[in-house]
C-alpha cells in the first residue's frame, strides 16, 4: 500500500491553497489527516465506500468499529441522520462547533462501512479553522477516526500522524499542535435518556445543564473481546504504546513514595524507566527520562500532554512507563483517567 504521503502546511485561512489541495484529494476519494481541536483525524469522504475503506486499511482498524462523521454545520446533519431528537438540537446549539459527538439514527445515504454496519451514525462539528475549511472546501461530510495506527495513542501533532501513517495515507495537513489533546465526548442520543459512551472535555454536568438527565455507559477498563458493548471502539485495547504502562493512583505523597519504590526496583533489574509526572512530582523525582503532565491541579494540561508523553517515552525505548496519577480527577480529569487507565497494563491504587 506504499503511498507518497504529502505534507501540506496550512494556516487555516479561508481559501488557503494547501487546504484546497487537501479538499481535492478528499473529493477524489483519498485519505487526508487533519487537525481538529481534540486530536488529528484521518479523513475520507464519508459517503464514498471505497474512500472510507481506505481509512480502515491505513489504520489497521477492525471493520466493526464505526467512524465519526465530521460536518460543517447543524443543517448538514439533517441529510445524514433521521428522527433527530430535540435534545440533540439543543446540544448542537450549545456545544457545536466543539468536542462533542452525537449518535443518532442514520439515513440510508450513509454507507455501512462508515457506521460499522450499525443503524446509527456519529456526528460532530469540530472547532478548528483548518478542519472546518477543509470540510467546506470538500463539500462532503468527512469520516475521520483519530489518525493513529489502531491501538496506538491518538496523535496530537502532524509528526505523530507521520510516525504512524507515513506511506499509508495520501496527505497530512499540518496545523501544529491541537488545543485539547483528548478525543471528543461521545453521547448516544437514540435512547430515552442520553448516554455518555466516551468521556471528554465536555462533562456530564455540562450536558445536564443543557438537557437534563444524562447517563454514563462507559467504564475505564478495556472490555474483553467477547463482551457486547454499546460503542464498538470501547472493546479494543486503546491508546497504548509498546512499553509497559503502570499507573499509580492516589494522593500526591503516597503516589510519590510508591513511584520511588517502583523506580528503584525496576532500575535494579536493569530496566529503562520513563516517567509521566505532574510538575509537582517532577521536582521530587528527578529521573532522566521524564515527560510532564503539567500542573497537578490543571487537568487540561494533563489532557494535552498525555498522548504525546506516552509517545515520547515509547520512542525513547522505555521498557516501563510509570504514570503519576495524582492529578485532579474531575472535569476533563475524568477523561484523562479514562484514557490512561485504558492504556495501563497495571493500575496500582495507593
Ligand atoms: O475527537 C474525536 O472524536 C476524534 C476527532 C478526529 O474528531 N475522533 C475520534 O474517532 O476519536 P475514533 O474513531 O478514534 O473514535 C470514535 C469512537 C469509537 O469509540 C467508536 O466506536 C465510537 O466513537 N462510535 C462511532 N460511531 C458510533 C456509533 N454509531 N455508535 C456507537 N459508537 C460509535
Ligand atoms: Mg481513536
GROMACS .gro file of C-alpha atoms and ligand atoms in nm:
model
  384
    1UNK     CA    1   0.000   0.000   0.000
    2UNK     CA    2   0.308   0.226  -0.005
    3UNK     CA    3   0.190   0.579  -0.083
    4UNK     CA    4   0.375   0.904  -0.119
    5UNK     CA    5   0.230   1.093   0.178
    6UNK     CA    6   0.221   1.468   0.109
    7UNK     CA    7   0.271   1.717   0.390
    8UNK     CA    8   0.056   2.027   0.346
    9UNK     CA    9   0.121   2.316   0.584
   10UNK     CA   10  -0.188   2.521   0.641
   11UNK     CA   11  -0.268   2.839   0.829
   12UNK     CA   12  -0.642   2.778   0.835
   13UNK     CA   13  -0.739   3.090   0.643
   14UNK     CA   14  -1.037   3.082   0.411
   15UNK     CA   15  -0.910   2.999   0.064
   16UNK     CA   16  -0.578   2.858   0.190
   17UNK     CA   17  -0.427   2.680  -0.111
   18UNK     CA   18  -0.296   2.386   0.088
   19UNK     CA   19  -0.644   2.323   0.226
   20UNK     CA   20  -0.794   2.350  -0.123
   21UNK     CA   21  -0.546   2.084  -0.235
   22UNK     CA   22  -0.632   1.861   0.062
   23UNK     CA   23  -1.003   1.905  -0.018
   24UNK     CA   24  -0.938   1.799  -0.378
   25UNK     CA   25  -0.773   1.478  -0.255
   26UNK     CA   26  -1.075   1.409  -0.033
   27UNK     CA   27  -1.322   1.470  -0.317
   28UNK     CA   28  -1.129   1.224  -0.532
   29UNK     CA   29  -1.162   0.952  -0.270
   30UNK     CA   30  -0.823   0.991  -0.098
   31UNK     CA   31  -0.726   0.992   0.270
   32UNK     CA   32  -0.611   1.313   0.441
   33UNK     CA   33  -0.514   1.356   0.805
   34UNK     CA   34  -0.601   1.696   0.952
   35UNK     CA   35  -0.605   1.872   1.288
   36UNK     CA   36  -0.920   1.915   1.494
   37UNK     CA   37  -0.938   2.079   1.838
   38UNK     CA   38  -0.926   1.733   2.004
   39UNK     CA   39  -0.676   1.516   1.813
   40UNK     CA   40  -0.571   1.474   1.448
   41UNK     CA   41  -0.830   1.284   1.242
   42UNK     CA   42  -0.777   1.066   0.934
   43UNK     CA   43  -1.041   1.187   0.690
   44UNK     CA   44  -1.216   1.050   0.385
   45UNK     CA   45  -1.545   1.122   0.209
   46UNK     CA   46  -1.797   0.963   0.449
   47UNK     CA   47  -2.039   0.880   0.166
   48UNK     CA   48  -1.780   0.710  -0.057
   49UNK     CA   49  -1.742   0.344   0.043
   50UNK     CA   50  -1.408   0.295  -0.126
   51UNK     CA   51  -1.264   0.607   0.032
   52UNK     CA   52  -1.382   0.506   0.379
   53UNK     CA   53  -1.242   0.156   0.341
   54UNK     CA   54  -0.902   0.318   0.280
   55UNK     CA   55  -0.919   0.464   0.633
   56UNK     CA   56  -0.969   0.117   0.783
   57UNK     CA   57  -0.684  -0.021   0.575
   58UNK     CA   58  -0.441   0.260   0.663
   59UNK     CA   59  -0.512   0.235   1.036
   60UNK     CA   60  -0.546  -0.143   1.055
   61UNK     CA   61  -0.882  -0.077   1.219
   62UNK     CA   62  -1.136  -0.356   1.276
   63UNK     CA   63  -1.425  -0.314   1.031
   64UNK     CA   64  -1.694  -0.323   1.302
   65UNK     CA   65  -1.559  -0.012   1.474
   66UNK     CA   66  -1.764   0.280   1.332
   67UNK     CA   67  -1.630   0.622   1.239
   68UNK     CA   68  -1.731   0.972   1.345
   69UNK     CA   69  -1.863   1.181   1.057
   70UNK     CA   70  -1.749   1.545   1.069
   71UNK     CA   71  -1.984   1.811   0.940
   72UNK     CA   72  -1.955   2.185   0.884
   73UNK     CA   73  -2.300   2.279   1.013
   74UNK     CA   74  -2.601   2.165   1.209
   75UNK     CA   75  -2.806   2.168   0.888
   76UNK     CA   76  -2.580   1.908   0.731
   77UNK     CA   77  -2.687   1.660   1.000
   78UNK     CA   78  -3.039   1.655   0.862
   79UNK     CA   79  -2.904   1.490   0.546
   80UNK     CA   80  -2.727   1.216   0.740
   81UNK     CA   81  -2.948   1.145   1.042
   82UNK     CA   82  -3.321   1.098   1.093
   83UNK     CA   83  -3.552   1.142   1.391
   84UNK     CA   84  -3.306   1.390   1.536
   85UNK     CA   85  -3.422   1.443   1.896
   86UNK     CA   86  -3.492   1.792   2.028
   87UNK     CA   87  -3.223   1.740   2.293
   88UNK     CA   88  -2.966   1.675   2.022
   89UNK     CA   89  -3.054   2.006   1.857
   90UNK     CA   90  -3.011   2.182   2.194
   91UNK     CA   91  -2.669   2.023   2.241
   92UNK     CA   92  -2.562   2.126   1.890
   93UNK     CA   93  -2.665   2.485   1.962
   94UNK     CA   94  -2.478   2.486   2.290
   95UNK     CA   95  -2.160   2.294   2.209
   96UNK     CA   96  -2.100   2.297   1.832
   97UNK     CA   97  -1.856   2.360   1.692
   98UNK     CA   98  -1.680   2.169   1.970
   99UNK     CA   99  -1.561   1.839   2.117
  100UNK     CA  100  -1.899   1.667   2.130
  101UNK     CA  101  -2.005   1.370   1.914
  102UNK     CA  102  -2.374   1.281   1.892
  103UNK     CA  103  -2.503   0.939   1.793
  104UNK     CA  104  -2.832   0.938   1.608
  105UNK     CA  105  -3.031   0.717   1.374
  106UNK     CA  106  -2.868   0.717   1.033
  107UNK     CA  107  -3.020   0.784   0.696
  108UNK     CA  108  -2.953   0.522   0.429
  109UNK     CA  109  -2.727   0.764   0.238
  110UNK     CA  110  -2.457   0.684   0.498
  111UNK     CA  111  -2.289   0.360   0.390
  112UNK     CA  112  -2.246   0.057   0.616
  113UNK     CA  113  -1.869   0.079   0.602
  114UNK     CA  114  -1.884   0.421   0.775
  115UNK     CA  115  -2.110   0.306   1.059
  116UNK     CA  116  -1.961  -0.040   1.103
  117UNK     CA  117  -2.296  -0.180   0.991
  118UNK     CA  118  -2.489  -0.006   1.274
  119UNK     CA  119  -2.817   0.174   1.206
  120UNK     CA  120  -2.683   0.480   1.386
  121UNK     CA  121  -2.431   0.744   1.283
  122UNK     CA  122  -2.192   0.951   1.498
  123UNK     CA  123  -2.179   1.321   1.404
  124UNK     CA  124  -1.965   1.609   1.517
  125UNK     CA  125  -1.873   1.962   1.408
  126UNK     CA  126  -1.512   2.030   1.506
  127UNK     CA  127  -1.391   2.364   1.641
  128UNK     CA  128  -1.082   2.410   1.431
  129UNK     CA  129  -1.049   2.652   1.139
  130UNK     CA  130  -0.846   2.412   0.925
  131UNK     CA  131  -1.091   2.126   0.979
  132UNK     CA  132  -1.391   2.348   0.907
  133UNK     CA  133  -1.236   2.500   0.596
  134UNK     CA  134  -1.141   2.152   0.474
  135UNK     CA  135  -1.498   2.029   0.520
  136UNK     CA  136  -1.635   2.341   0.346
  137UNK     CA  137  -1.393   2.316   0.054
  138UNK     CA  138  -1.452   1.944   0.005
  139UNK     CA  139  -1.829   1.989   0.010
  140UNK     CA  140  -1.854   1.648   0.179
  141UNK     CA  141  -1.920   1.508   0.523
  142UNK     CA  142  -1.582   1.372   0.635
  143UNK     CA  143  -1.548   1.042   0.818
  144UNK     CA  144  -1.248   1.065   1.049
  145UNK     CA  145  -1.124   0.846   1.329
  146UNK     CA  146  -0.814   0.952   1.518
  147UNK     CA  147  -0.517   0.945   1.278
  148UNK     CA  148  -0.310   0.678   1.456
  149UNK     CA  149  -0.241   0.315   1.380
  150UNK     CA  150  -0.515   0.117   1.552
  151UNK     CA  151  -0.424   0.062   1.917
  152UNK     CA  152  -0.166   0.343   1.936
  153UNK     CA  153  -0.212   0.670   2.129
  154UNK     CA  154  -0.411   0.933   1.937
  155UNK     CA  155  -0.196   1.192   1.756
  156UNK     CA  156  -0.181   1.549   1.880
  157UNK     CA  157   0.071   1.672   1.620
  158UNK     CA  158   0.132   1.609   1.248
  159UNK     CA  159   0.463   1.442   1.346
  160UNK     CA  160   0.269   1.182   1.546
  161UNK     CA  161   0.048   1.117   1.243
  162UNK     CA  162   0.350   1.069   1.018
  163UNK     CA  163   0.524   0.842   1.263
  164UNK     CA  164   0.225   0.603   1.241
  165UNK     CA  165   0.086   0.658   0.892
  166UNK     CA  166   0.359   0.793   0.662
  167UNK     CA  167   0.336   0.594   0.338
  168UNK     CA  168  -0.014   0.471   0.424
  169UNK     CA  169  -0.221   0.786   0.357
  170UNK     CA  170  -0.232   1.045   0.078
  171UNK     CA  171  -0.164   1.359   0.280
  172UNK     CA  172  -0.150   1.526   0.618
  173UNK     CA  173  -0.243   1.887   0.676
  174UNK     CA  174  -0.002   2.019   0.937
  175UNK     CA  175  -0.174   2.274   1.158
  176UNK     CA  176   0.056   2.246   1.459
  177UNK     CA  177  -0.033   2.102   1.796
  178UNK     CA  178  -0.402   2.053   1.877
  179UNK     CA  179  -0.556   2.251   2.162
  180UNK     CA  180  -0.733   1.984   2.373
  181UNK     CA  181  -0.537   1.661   2.323
  182UNK     CA  182  -0.810   1.405   2.407
  183UNK     CA  183  -1.090   1.281   2.182
  184UNK     CA  184  -1.442   1.422   2.193
  185UNK     CA  185  -1.716   1.327   2.440
  186UNK     CA  186  -1.942   1.072   2.265
  187UNK     CA  187  -2.312   1.077   2.357
  188UNK     CA  188  -2.574   0.830   2.236
  189UNK     CA  189  -2.892   1.029   2.169
  190UNK     CA  190  -3.105   0.737   2.050
  191UNK     CA  191  -3.249   0.624   2.386
  192UNK     CA  192  -3.487   0.799   2.626
  193UNK     CA  193  -3.202   0.920   2.843
  194UNK     CA  194  -2.890   1.033   2.656
  195UNK     CA  195  -2.592   0.821   2.742
  196UNK     CA  196  -2.219   0.908   2.755
  197UNK     CA  197  -2.023   0.637   2.572
  198UNK     CA  198  -1.685   0.810   2.598
  199UNK     CA  199  -1.586   1.090   2.838
  200UNK     CA  200  -1.415   1.402   2.702
  201UNK     CA  201  -1.374   1.772   2.766
  202UNK     CA  202  -1.749   1.830   2.776
  203UNK     CA  203  -1.861   1.678   3.105
  204UNK     CA  204  -2.179   1.507   3.223
  205UNK     CA  205  -2.255   1.814   3.436
  206UNK     CA  206  -2.227   2.048   3.137
  207UNK     CA  207  -2.452   1.824   2.928
  208UNK     CA  208  -2.709   1.801   3.209
  209UNK     CA  209  -2.715   2.178   3.249
  210UNK     CA  210  -2.833   2.188   2.887
  211UNK     CA  211  -3.070   1.889   2.853
  212UNK     CA  212  -3.135   1.736   3.198
  213UNK     CA  213  -3.054   1.376   3.295
  214UNK     CA  214  -2.766   1.203   3.123
  215UNK     CA  215  -2.640   0.853   3.198
  216UNK     CA  216  -2.287   0.715   3.191
  217UNK     CA  217  -2.228   0.396   2.992
  218UNK     CA  218  -1.853   0.361   2.992
  219UNK     CA  219  -1.605   0.220   3.231
  220UNK     CA  220  -1.237   0.281   3.244
  221UNK     CA  221  -1.109  -0.068   3.177
  222UNK     CA  222  -1.071  -0.244   2.845
  223UNK     CA  223  -1.356  -0.483   2.774
  224UNK     CA  224  -1.282  -0.841   2.678
  225UNK     CA  225  -1.337  -0.900   2.308
  226UNK     CA  226  -1.630  -1.131   2.369
  227UNK     CA  227  -1.840  -0.881   2.559
  228UNK     CA  228  -2.114  -0.696   2.378
  229UNK     CA  229  -2.061  -0.322   2.414
  230UNK     CA  230  -2.259  -0.021   2.300
  231UNK     CA  231  -1.972   0.167   2.143
  232UNK     CA  232  -1.769  -0.083   1.946
  233UNK     CA  233  -1.450   0.118   1.993
  234UNK     CA  234  -1.465   0.061   2.367
  235UNK     CA  235  -1.377  -0.305   2.341
  236UNK     CA  236  -1.037  -0.268   2.177
  237UNK     CA  237  -0.713  -0.205   2.359
  238UNK     CA  238  -0.662   0.163   2.329
  239UNK     CA  239  -0.403   0.433   2.350
  240UNK     CA  240  -0.121   0.202   2.436
  241UNK     CA  241   0.243   0.245   2.346
  242UNK     CA  242   0.471  -0.061   2.320
  243UNK     CA  243   0.624   0.000   2.663
  244UNK     CA  244   0.460  -0.149   2.971
  245UNK     CA  245   0.248   0.120   3.136
  246UNK     CA  246   0.195   0.130   3.513
  247UNK     CA  247  -0.045   0.384   3.658
  248UNK     CA  248  -0.010   0.480   4.025
  249UNK     CA  249  -0.327   0.647   4.154
  250UNK     CA  250  -0.382   0.828   4.480
  251UNK     CA  251  -0.277   1.127   4.686
  252UNK     CA  252   0.043   1.302   4.588
  253UNK     CA  253   0.267   1.188   4.879
  254UNK     CA  254   0.158   0.825   4.862
  255UNK     CA  255   0.197   0.819   4.484
  256UNK     CA  256   0.548   0.961   4.505
  257UNK     CA  257   0.668   0.713   4.762
  258UNK     CA  258   0.525   0.417   4.568
  259UNK     CA  259   0.681   0.551   4.248
  260UNK     CA  260   1.019   0.575   4.424
  261UNK     CA  261   0.993   0.208   4.520
  262UNK     CA  262   0.894   0.104   4.170
  263UNK     CA  263   1.174   0.306   4.011
  264UNK     CA  264   1.446   0.157   4.228
  265UNK     CA  265   1.303  -0.191   4.183
  266UNK     CA  266   1.298  -0.164   3.803
  267UNK     CA  267   1.638   0.006   3.795
  268UNK     CA  268   1.789  -0.275   3.997
  269UNK     CA  269   1.659  -0.514   3.732
  270UNK     CA  270   1.824  -0.307   3.458
  271UNK     CA  271   1.501  -0.172   3.308
  272UNK     CA  272   1.484   0.157   3.122
  273UNK     CA  273   1.223   0.355   3.318
  274UNK     CA  274   1.029   0.655   3.185
  275UNK     CA  275   0.804   0.872   3.399
  276UNK     CA  276   0.494   1.074   3.313
  277UNK     CA  277   0.479   1.319   3.602
  278UNK     CA  278   0.299   1.622   3.732
  279UNK     CA  279   0.520   1.928   3.771
  280UNK     CA  280   0.491   1.892   4.148
  281UNK     CA  281   0.621   1.534   4.144
  282UNK     CA  282   0.889   1.616   3.890
  283UNK     CA  283   1.060   1.841   4.140
  284UNK     CA  284   1.088   1.548   4.381
  285UNK     CA  285   1.152   1.258   4.142
  286UNK     CA  286   1.435   1.350   3.911
  287UNK     CA  287   1.469   1.055   3.672
  288UNK     CA  288   1.647   1.103   3.341
  289UNK     CA  289   1.354   1.015   3.123
  290UNK     CA  290   1.051   1.217   3.223
  291UNK     CA  291   0.767   1.393   3.045
  292UNK     CA  292   0.548   1.649   3.215
  293UNK     CA  293   0.173   1.613   3.255
  294UNK     CA  294   0.163   1.974   3.372
  295UNK     CA  295   0.042   2.115   3.700
  296UNK     CA  296  -0.138   1.874   3.930
  297UNK     CA  297  -0.447   2.092   3.959
  298UNK     CA  298  -0.474   2.174   3.588
  299UNK     CA  299  -0.618   1.857   3.428
  300UNK     CA  300  -0.648   2.033   3.093
  301UNK     CA  301  -0.267   2.026   3.085
  302UNK     CA  302  -0.263   1.651   3.153
  303UNK     CA  303  -0.518   1.611   2.871
  304UNK     CA  304  -0.289   1.790   2.631
  305UNK     CA  305   0.026   1.609   2.739
  306UNK     CA  306  -0.085   1.251   2.799
  307UNK     CA  307  -0.073   1.106   2.447
  308UNK     CA  308   0.238   1.296   2.343
  309UNK     CA  309   0.406   1.187   2.667
  310UNK     CA  310   0.328   0.820   2.604
  311UNK     CA  311   0.465   0.852   2.252
  312UNK     CA  312   0.773   1.044   2.370
  313UNK     CA  313   0.872   0.783   2.628
  314UNK     CA  314   0.788   0.495   2.396
  315UNK     CA  315   1.013   0.640   2.124
  316UNK     CA  316   1.296   0.665   2.374
  317UNK     CA  317   1.257   0.291   2.431
  318UNK     CA  318   1.130   0.299   2.786
  319UNK     CA  319   1.071  -0.062   2.898
  320UNK     CA  320   0.840   0.066   3.168
  321UNK     CA  321   0.638   0.388   3.175
  322UNK     CA  322   0.517   0.486   3.521
  323UNK     CA  323   0.232   0.737   3.520
  324UNK     CA  324   0.180   0.967   3.816
  325UNK     CA  325  -0.196   0.952   3.882
  326UNK     CA  326  -0.212   1.225   4.143
  327UNK     CA  327  -0.359   1.491   3.918
  328UNK     CA  328  -0.706   1.645   3.959
  329UNK     CA  329  -0.964   1.378   3.873
  330UNK     CA  330  -1.266   1.595   3.786
  331UNK     CA  331  -1.376   1.790   3.481
  332UNK     CA  332  -1.159   1.685   3.189
  333UNK     CA  333  -0.952   1.497   3.450
  334UNK     CA  334  -1.218   1.222   3.430
  335UNK     CA  335  -1.146   1.175   3.061
  336UNK     CA  336  -0.770   1.178   3.125
  337UNK     CA  337  -0.810   0.900   3.384
  338UNK     CA  338  -1.031   0.706   3.141
  339UNK     CA  339  -0.761   0.714   2.870
  340UNK     CA  340  -0.466   0.644   3.097
  341UNK     CA  341  -0.645   0.353   3.267
  342UNK     CA  342  -0.716   0.205   2.925
  343UNK     CA  343  -0.351   0.247   2.828
  344UNK     CA  344  -0.227   0.091   3.152
  345UNK     CA  345  -0.109  -0.269   3.181
  346UNK     CA  346  -0.128  -0.236   3.558
  347UNK     CA  347  -0.309   0.005   3.791
  348UNK     CA  348  -0.182   0.049   4.146
  349UNK     CA  349  -0.406   0.234   4.393
  350UNK     CA  350  -0.227   0.375   4.696
  351LIG     O1  351  -1.232   1.386   1.893
  351LIG     C1  352  -1.267   1.291   1.824
  351LIG     O2  353  -1.375   1.235   1.839
  351LIG     C2  354  -1.169   1.243   1.716
  351LIG     C3  355  -1.152   1.355   1.613
  351LIG     C4  356  -1.070   1.315   1.495
  351LIG     O3  357  -1.279   1.401   1.575
  351LIG     N1  358  -1.216   1.123   1.654
  351LIG     C5  359  -1.214   1.004   1.718
  351LIG     O4  360  -1.257   0.897   1.639
  351LIG     O5  361  -1.176   0.989   1.831
  351LIG     P1  362  -1.232   0.746   1.681
  351LIG     O6  363  -1.278   0.666   1.564
  351LIG     O7  364  -1.093   0.729   1.723
  351LIG     O8  365  -1.334   0.721   1.795
  351LIG     C6  366  -1.473   0.718   1.768
  351LIG     C7  367  -1.546   0.646   1.877
  351LIG     C8  368  -1.517   0.498   1.874
  351LIG     O9  369  -1.507   0.451   2.007
  351LIG     C9  370  -1.641   0.441   1.803
  351LIG    O10  371  -1.668   0.308   1.837
  351LIG    C10  372  -1.750   0.536   1.852
  351LIG    O11  373  -1.687   0.662   1.856
  351LIG     N2  374  -1.862   0.541   1.756
  351LIG    C11  375  -1.863   0.589   1.631
  351LIG     N3  376  -1.984   0.570   1.574
  351LIG    C12  377  -2.061   0.510   1.665
  351LIG    C13  378  -2.197   0.463   1.667
  351LIG     N4  379  -2.275   0.477   1.561
  351LIG     N5  380  -2.242   0.405   1.780
  351LIG    C14  381  -2.163   0.392   1.889
  351LIG     N6  382  -2.035   0.434   1.893
  351LIG    C15  383  -1.984   0.491   1.784
  352LIG    MG1  384  -0.923   0.655   1.811
   0.00000   0.00000   0.00000
